[in-house]
Coordinates of C-alpha atoms in Angstrom, one line a residue:
M1290 CA 30.0 -23.2 18.9
A1291 CA 26.5 -22.0 19.8
R1292 CA 23.7 -24.2 18.5
S1293 CA 20.8 -22.4 20.2
G1294 CA 18.8 -21.8 17.1
T1295 CA 18.3 -18.1 17.9
I1296 CA 14.8 -17.1 16.9
I1297 CA 14.6 -14.7 13.9
S1298 CA 11.0 -13.6 13.6
V1299 CA 9.0 -10.4 13.8
S1300 CA 5.2 -10.8 13.5
D1301 CA 4.5 -7.1 13.5
D1302 CA 6.0 -3.7 14.4
I1303 CA 4.2 -3.4 17.7
G1304 CA 4.8 -6.8 19.3
V1305 CA 6.9 -7.3 22.4
L1306 CA 10.5 -6.7 21.4
R1307 CA 12.7 -9.6 22.5
D1308 CA 15.9 -9.4 20.5
A1309 CA 17.6 -6.6 18.6
L1310 CA 20.7 -5.7 16.6
V1311 CA 22.5 -2.4 17.2
Q1312 CA 25.9 -0.9 16.5
G1313 CA 27.7 1.8 18.4
P1314 CA 29.7 4.6 16.8
V1315 CA 33.0 2.9 17.4
C1316 CA 33.9 -0.6 16.2
D1317 CA 35.0 -2.5 19.3
P1318 CA 34.1 -6.2 18.9
L1319 CA 36.1 -7.2 22.0
G1320 CA 35.1 -4.3 24.2
A1321 CA 38.8 -3.4 24.7
R1322 CA 39.5 -0.3 22.7
T1323 CA 40.8 2.5 24.9
E1324 CA 42.0 5.2 22.6
S1325 CA 40.0 8.4 22.5
A1326 CA 37.8 8.9 19.4
G1327 CA 37.2 12.6 19.9
P1328 CA 34.6 14.4 22.0
E1329 CA 31.8 14.1 19.5
I1330 CA 32.1 10.4 19.0
E1331 CA 32.7 9.9 22.7
E1332 CA 29.3 11.6 23.4
A1333 CA 27.6 9.5 20.7
A1334 CA 29.1 6.4 22.4
R1335 CA 27.9 7.5 25.8
Q1336 CA 24.3 8.1 24.4
H1337 CA 24.4 4.7 22.6
R1338 CA 25.4 2.9 25.8
R1339 CA 22.4 4.6 27.5
L1340 CA 20.2 3.2 24.7
V1341 CA 21.6 -0.3 25.2
R1342 CA 21.1 -0.2 28.9
T1343 CA 17.5 1.0 28.5
L1344 CA 16.8 -1.8 26.1
E1345 CA 18.3 -4.4 28.4
T1346 CA 16.4 -3.0 31.4
A1347 CA 13.2 -3.5 29.3
G1348 CA 14.1 -7.2 28.8
V1349 CA 15.5 -7.0 25.3
T1350 CA 18.5 -9.1 24.3
V1351 CA 20.9 -6.7 22.5
R1352 CA 23.3 -7.9 19.8
H1353 CA 26.1 -5.8 18.4
L1354 CA 27.0 -6.0 14.8
D1355 CA 30.7 -5.7 15.2
A1356 CA 30.8 -8.6 17.8
L1357 CA 28.7 -10.8 15.5
L1358 CA 30.9 -10.0 12.5
Y1359 CA 34.0 -10.8 14.6
S1360 CA 32.5 -14.2 15.5
A1361 CA 31.7 -14.9 11.9
L1362 CA 35.3 -14.0 10.8
G1363 CA 36.6 -16.8 12.9
F1364 CA 35.8 -19.1 10.0
A1365 CA 37.9 -19.1 6.8
D1366 CA 34.9 -19.5 4.5
A1367 CA 33.3 -16.4 6.0
R1368 CA 36.4 -14.4 5.5
D1369 CA 36.6 -15.5 1.8
W1370 CA 32.9 -14.9 1.3
I1371 CA 32.9 -11.3 2.6
L1372 CA 36.3 -10.3 1.2
E1373 CA 35.5 -11.4 -2.3
R1374 CA 32.3 -9.4 -2.3
R1375 CA 33.5 -6.3 -0.5
L1376 CA 36.6 -6.1 -2.8
A1377 CA 34.5 -6.7 -5.9
E1378 CA 32.9 -3.4 -5.2
T1379 CA 36.3 -1.7 -6.0
E1380 CA 38.9 -2.2 -8.7
A1381 CA 40.7 -4.5 -6.3
G1382 CA 38.3 -7.1 -7.5
T1383 CA 40.6 -7.6 -10.5
S1384 CA 44.2 -8.7 -10.7
A1385 CA 45.3 -7.5 -7.3
A1386 CA 42.5 -9.2 -5.4
G1387 CA 44.0 -12.6 -4.8
G1388 CA 47.1 -11.3 -2.9
I1389 CA 45.1 -8.7 -1.0
I1390 CA 42.4 -11.2 0.1
F1391 CA 45.1 -13.7 1.1
W1392 CA 46.9 -11.0 3.2
L1393 CA 43.6 -9.8 4.8
S1394 CA 42.4 -13.4 5.6
E1395 CA 45.6 -13.9 7.6
Q1396 CA 44.9 -10.9 9.9
P1397 CA 43.5 -11.3 13.4
A1398 CA 39.7 -11.4 13.4
D1399 CA 39.5 -8.1 15.4
A1400 CA 41.7 -6.2 13.0
L1401 CA 39.8 -7.6 10.0
T1402 CA 36.5 -6.6 11.6
R1403 CA 37.8 -3.0 12.0
F1404 CA 39.0 -2.9 8.4
L1405 CA 35.6 -4.1 7.1
M1406 CA 33.6 -1.7 9.3
E1407 CA 35.9 1.4 9.7
G1408 CA 37.6 1.0 6.4
M1409 CA 41.1 0.2 5.2
Q1410 CA 43.4 2.7 3.4
L1411 CA 46.0 1.8 0.8
S1412 CA 48.7 2.7 3.3
D1413 CA 47.5 -0.2 5.6
L1414 CA 48.7 -2.7 3.0
P1415 CA 52.2 -4.1 3.0
A1416 CA 54.4 -2.2 0.6
G1417 CA 54.5 -5.1 -1.9
L1418 CA 50.7 -5.0 -2.3
R1419 CA 50.2 -1.3 -2.6
Y1420 CA 51.3 -0.8 -6.2
P1421 CA 48.9 -3.6 -7.6
A1422 CA 46.1 -2.1 -5.6
H1423 CA 46.9 1.5 -6.3
H1424 CA 44.1 2.0 -8.9
A1425 CA 41.6 0.4 -6.6
A1426 CA 41.8 3.2 -3.9
D1427 CA 39.4 6.0 -4.1
G1428 CA 40.3 9.7 -4.1
E1429 CA 40.9 9.7 -0.3
G1430 CA 43.1 6.6 -0.3
W1431 CA 40.5 4.1 0.9
L1432 CA 40.9 0.5 -0.5
I1433 CA 37.9 -0.6 1.6
A1434 CA 35.7 2.4 2.4
P1435 CA 34.2 2.8 5.9
L1436 CA 30.8 1.1 6.3
G1437 CA 28.3 3.9 5.8
D1438 CA 26.2 4.8 8.8
A1439 CA 26.5 1.4 10.5
M1440 CA 24.8 2.9 13.6
H1441 CA 21.4 2.7 11.8
P1442 CA 20.8 -0.9 10.9
R1443 CA 17.0 -0.8 10.5
P1444 CA 16.9 0.6 7.0
R1445 CA 19.3 -2.1 5.8
L1446 CA 18.1 -5.2 7.7
R1447 CA 14.4 -5.8 8.2
V1448 CA 12.9 -9.0 9.6
I1449 CA 9.4 -9.7 8.3
D1450 CA 7.7 -12.7 9.9
G1451 CA 10.2 -15.5 9.7
G1452 CA 12.4 -13.9 7.0
V1453 CA 15.1 -11.3 6.6
L1454 CA 15.0 -8.5 4.0
L1455 CA 18.5 -7.2 3.2
A1456 CA 18.4 -3.6 1.8
Q1457 CA 19.7 -3.3 -1.7
P1458 CA 19.9 0.4 -2.4
E1459 CA 22.0 1.7 -5.3
P1460 CA 24.9 3.5 -3.6
R1461 CA 28.0 1.4 -3.1
Q1462 CA 28.2 2.0 0.6
S1463 CA 24.7 0.7 1.1
R1464 CA 25.6 -2.5 -0.8
A1465 CA 28.6 -2.9 1.4
A1466 CA 26.4 -2.7 4.5
A1467 CA 24.1 -5.4 3.0
I1468 CA 27.1 -7.6 2.3
T1469 CA 28.3 -7.3 5.9
A1470 CA 24.8 -8.0 7.3
A1471 CA 24.5 -11.1 5.0
T1472 CA 27.9 -12.3 6.3
V1473 CA 26.7 -12.1 9.9
L1474 CA 23.4 -13.9 9.1
N1475 CA 25.1 -16.6 7.1
F1476 CA 28.1 -17.3 9.2
A1477 CA 27.8 -16.0 12.8
P1478 CA 27.6 -19.0 15.2
L1479 CA 24.7 -17.2 17.0
F1480 CA 22.5 -18.0 14.0
D1481 CA 23.5 -21.7 13.6
Q1482 CA 20.4 -23.7 13.1
S1483 CA 18.2 -20.6 13.1
R1484 CA 15.4 -21.2 10.6
F1485 CA 14.6 -18.1 8.5
E1486 CA 14.2 -17.2 4.9
F1487 CA 15.9 -14.4 2.9
W1488 CA 13.4 -12.2 1.1
L1489 CA 14.7 -11.3 -2.3
T1490 CA 18.3 -12.4 -1.8
A1491 CA 20.8 -13.7 0.7
D1492 CA 23.8 -12.0 -1.0
G1493 CA 24.2 -8.3 -0.3
A1494 CA 26.3 -8.0 -3.5
D1495 CA 23.6 -9.3 -5.9
R1496 CA 23.2 -6.4 -8.4
S1497 CA 20.2 -8.1 -10.0
S1498 CA 18.1 -7.4 -6.9
P1499 CA 16.1 -4.2 -7.2
P1500 CA 16.6 -1.5 -4.5
V1501 CA 14.6 -1.8 -1.3
A1502 CA 15.0 -0.2 2.2
G1503 CA 13.8 -1.5 5.5
N1504 CA 12.2 1.8 6.6
D1505 CA 9.9 1.6 3.6
I1506 CA 8.2 -1.5 5.1
A1507 CA 5.7 -1.6 8.0
M1508 CA 3.8 -4.4 9.7
P1509 CA 0.9 -2.7 11.5
S1510 CA -0.6 -6.0 12.6
E1511 CA 0.1 -9.7 12.2
R1512 CA -0.1 -10.8 8.5
V1513 CA -0.7 -7.2 7.3
C1514 CA 2.1 -5.5 5.4
V1515 CA 2.5 -2.0 4.0
G1516 CA 5.2 -1.1 1.5
A1517 CA 6.2 2.3 0.1
I1518 CA 7.6 3.2 -3.3
T1519 CA 10.3 5.8 -2.8
C1520 CA 13.7 6.8 -4.1
N1521 CA 15.1 3.8 -2.1
T1522 CA 12.5 1.2 -2.8
S1523 CA 11.2 0.3 -6.3
V1524 CA 7.9 -1.2 -7.4
Q1525 CA 9.9 -4.2 -8.7
A1526 CA 11.3 -4.9 -5.2
L1527 CA 7.8 -4.7 -3.7
S1528 CA 6.5 -7.0 -6.4
L1529 CA 9.1 -9.6 -5.6
L1530 CA 8.5 -9.3 -1.9
A1531 CA 4.7 -9.6 -2.3
A1532 CA 5.1 -12.7 -4.4
S1533 CA 7.4 -14.3 -1.8
L1534 CA 5.2 -13.4 1.2
F1535 CA 2.0 -14.5 -0.4
R1536 CA 3.5 -17.7 -1.8
Q1537 CA 4.7 -18.8 1.6
N1538 CA 1.5 -17.6 3.3
R1539 CA 3.3 -15.1 5.5
V1540 CA 0.8 -12.2 4.9
S1541 CA -2.9 -12.0 4.2
S1542 CA -3.0 -8.4 3.1
M1543 CA -0.5 -6.0 1.5
F1544 CA -0.8 -2.3 0.7
W1545 CA 1.5 -0.1 -1.4
L1546 CA 1.9 3.6 -1.1
D1547 CA 3.5 5.5 -3.9
L1548 CA 5.3 8.3 -2.1
T1549 CA 7.5 9.4 -5.0
G1550 CA 5.6 12.6 -5.6
T1551 CA 5.1 13.6 -1.9
G1552 CA 8.6 14.7 -0.9
C1553 CA 8.5 12.0 1.8
E1554 CA 11.8 10.3 2.3
C1555 CA 10.5 7.0 3.6
L1556 CA 7.4 5.3 4.9
D1557 CA 8.4 5.8 8.6
D1558 CA 8.0 9.5 8.0
C1559 CA 4.3 9.4 7.3
F1560 CA 3.1 6.0 8.7
L1561 CA 4.3 4.4 11.9
P1562 CA 2.4 1.9 14.1
L1563 CA 2.6 2.6 17.8
S1564 CA 0.0 0.1 19.2
R1565 CA -2.6 -2.3 18.1
D1566 CA -4.9 0.5 16.8
C1567 CA -2.8 3.7 17.1
Q1568 CA -0.8 4.9 14.2
L1569 CA 1.4 8.0 13.9
V1570 CA 0.6 9.4 10.5
N1571 CA 0.9 12.5 8.3
M1572 CA -2.4 12.6 6.5
T1573 CA -1.4 15.4 4.3
L1574 CA 1.3 13.2 2.8
L1575 CA -0.8 10.0 2.8
E1576 CA -3.6 11.8 0.9
M1577 CA -1.1 12.9 -1.7
A1578 CA 0.1 9.3 -2.2
N1579 CA -1.5 6.8 -4.6
A1580 CA -2.6 3.8 -2.5
F1581 CA -3.0 0.2 -3.8
V1582 CA -4.0 -3.1 -2.4
V1583 CA -2.2 -6.3 -3.6
R1584 CA -4.4 -9.3 -3.9
A1585 CA -3.5 -13.0 -4.1
N1586 CA -5.5 -16.2 -4.8
Q1587 CA -5.9 -19.2 -2.5
R1588 CA -2.7 -20.7 -3.9
G1589 CA -0.7 -17.6 -2.9
A1590 CA -0.2 -16.3 -6.5
V1591 CA -0.5 -12.5 -6.8
L1592 CA -3.6 -11.8 -8.9
G1593 CA -3.3 -8.1 -9.2
I1594 CA -2.7 -4.6 -7.8
E1595 CA -5.8 -2.4 -7.5
P1596 CA -6.3 1.1 -6.1
C1597 CA -7.8 1.2 -2.6
R1598 CA -11.5 1.1 -2.8
S1599 CA -12.1 4.0 -0.4
S1600 CA -8.9 5.3 1.3
F1601 CA -5.7 3.6 2.5
V1602 CA -6.6 4.2 6.1
Q1603 CA -10.1 2.8 5.8
D1604 CA -9.0 -0.2 3.8
L1605 CA -6.2 -0.8 6.3
A1606 CA -8.6 -0.7 9.2
R1607 CA -10.8 -3.4 7.5
S1608 CA -7.8 -5.6 6.9
M1609 CA -6.7 -5.2 10.5
E1610 CA -10.3 -6.0 11.6
V1611 CA -10.7 -2.9 13.7
T1612 CA -13.7 -0.5 13.4
E1613 CA -11.6 2.7 13.4
L1614 CA -7.9 3.4 13.7
N1615 CA -6.7 5.8 16.4
L1616 CA -4.6 8.3 14.3
I1617 CA -2.1 10.8 15.6
D1618 CA -2.0 13.1 12.6
I1619 CA 1.3 15.1 12.5
S1620 CA -0.2 17.6 10.0
Q1621 CA -2.9 18.7 12.5
H1622 CA -0.4 19.9 15.1
P1623 CA 1.3 23.3 14.9
K1624 CA 5.0 23.8 15.9
P1625 CA 6.7 22.8 18.1
V1626 CA 4.5 19.8 18.7
G1627 CA 4.1 19.0 14.9
D1628 CA 7.9 19.1 14.4
A1629 CA 8.4 16.9 17.5
L1630 CA 5.9 14.3 16.2
A1631 CA 7.4 14.4 12.7
T1632 CA 10.8 13.5 14.0
L1633 CA 9.6 11.2 16.9
A1634 CA 10.7 7.9 15.2
P1635 CA 10.5 5.9 18.5
I1636 CA 11.5 2.4 19.3
V1637 CA 8.3 0.4 20.1
L1638 CA 9.0 -2.0 23.0
S1639 CA 5.5 -3.4 23.1
P1640 CA 2.0 -2.2 22.1
G1641 CA 1.7 1.5 23.2
R1642 CA 5.1 1.6 25.0
I1643 CA 8.0 3.5 23.4
I1644 CA 11.5 4.8 23.8
A1645 CA 12.1 8.3 22.5
F1646 CA 14.7 11.1 22.6
E1647 CA 14.3 14.1 24.9
E1648 CA 14.6 16.3 21.8
Q1649 CA 11.0 15.2 20.9
E1650 CA 9.6 16.0 24.4
A1651 CA 7.0 18.5 23.0
A1652 CA 5.2 15.6 21.5
F1653 CA 4.9 13.6 24.7
P1654 CA 1.6 15.1 26.0
V1655 CA -0.1 14.3 22.7
L1656 CA 1.2 10.7 22.7
E1657 CA 0.0 10.2 26.3
Q1658 CA -3.5 11.6 25.4
H1659 CA -3.7 8.7 22.8
G1660 CA -2.6 6.1 25.4
I1661 CA 1.0 5.9 24.4
E1662 CA 3.5 5.4 27.3
I1663 CA 7.0 6.9 27.1
V1664 CA 8.9 4.2 28.9
S1665 CA 12.2 6.0 28.7
C1666 CA 13.7 9.2 27.1
F1667 CA 17.2 10.5 27.1
P1668 CA 19.3 12.9 25.0
G1669 CA 20.1 11.7 21.5
A1670 CA 21.4 14.6 19.5
A1671 CA 24.9 13.0 19.1
L1672 CA 23.3 9.8 17.7
S1673 CA 21.0 11.6 15.2
P1674 CA 22.4 14.6 13.4
N1675 CA 19.2 14.8 11.3
G1676 CA 17.2 15.2 14.5
K1677 CA 15.1 12.0 14.2
G1678 CA 14.4 9.6 17.1
P1679 CA 16.0 6.3 17.9
R1680 CA 14.0 4.0 15.6
G1681 CA 16.7 3.6 12.9
L1682 CA 19.3 2.7 15.6
L1683 CA 17.8 -0.8 16.0
A1684 CA 16.9 -3.7 13.8
A1685 CA 14.4 -6.0 15.5
L1686 CA 15.3 -9.6 15.3
H1687 CA 12.5 -11.1 17.4
A1688 CA 9.2 -9.6 18.4
V1689 CA 6.0 -11.3 19.3

């Protein structure tokens, strides 16, 4: 059993990326599946392997969610923990649960990993368990529904300083993803003796935790945090997060942006740090948003939430101790450059060095004019049906 004490810590969004979590389009914890998944998935898998090779070439240690889940499921307590919570999301959490959990816990770890990630239908159960579980299956026959969009872990798992924020959105599939991530962090041998906090909750099934998403949080510099209020992140969640961060002296400044009236889906779409002073922004959206600064006293207790004194950008620059931020304003560029910048969503390898998709190539000259280096680019259409770049395909575990 590994006892390395793997470091879980991200000081800011533009530090040198050392360790990251990804998940390919096919669950293959042992690297041994040979059956064809169809041309579209095969192309997505090919592009994802290209991403992994690019990260490894850049010196990043890449972890795979399915392999980590498989390693956790080698322990009986991990199996019980995740099965009780995943099945509680369905009607199988009632009278039929005991027999189903017992049967599932006896399955090989690779088969159980695939059930938990790719789903399990009622027909996968032994005949004797199907009738008690019949009412637990959804309209398509799933007893355990497939893990929704497992390829994009960043919105669901966000490391802030020395703590992990598990996303807690409302939809059931998002909660299932949080439960799965919590199982990995709590039980995978890789994280034995790792010292990290859980911000808000360590249990992805905790319904009392308000909704929050990882792509609504930014760390533009060390000890400075920006959070957004959106359809996926509530003011209650940001309040709890602020209280925890200030109480443990993990941040010195925190800003909130209310994006609910802007049409912006997440913070990443209008504010994204690229280097120590360069930010990719949409000023049209930022100027529509109400901006607040969260203040704490010397003991770490939150004193209050006040509107920014001048503007969010100016107050942010002061908190980052820079004279002026270098802004790449999406709204100032016409098509096709503006569209490419709006969907850029790159992976930041280190300050000013990014990985992007070829589909956003029209934005590259503008980025280079602002001192941003495109370290690698490759096709990503099969990985991103919505046209966005690779940022969501990776959850940073360690960056300094």
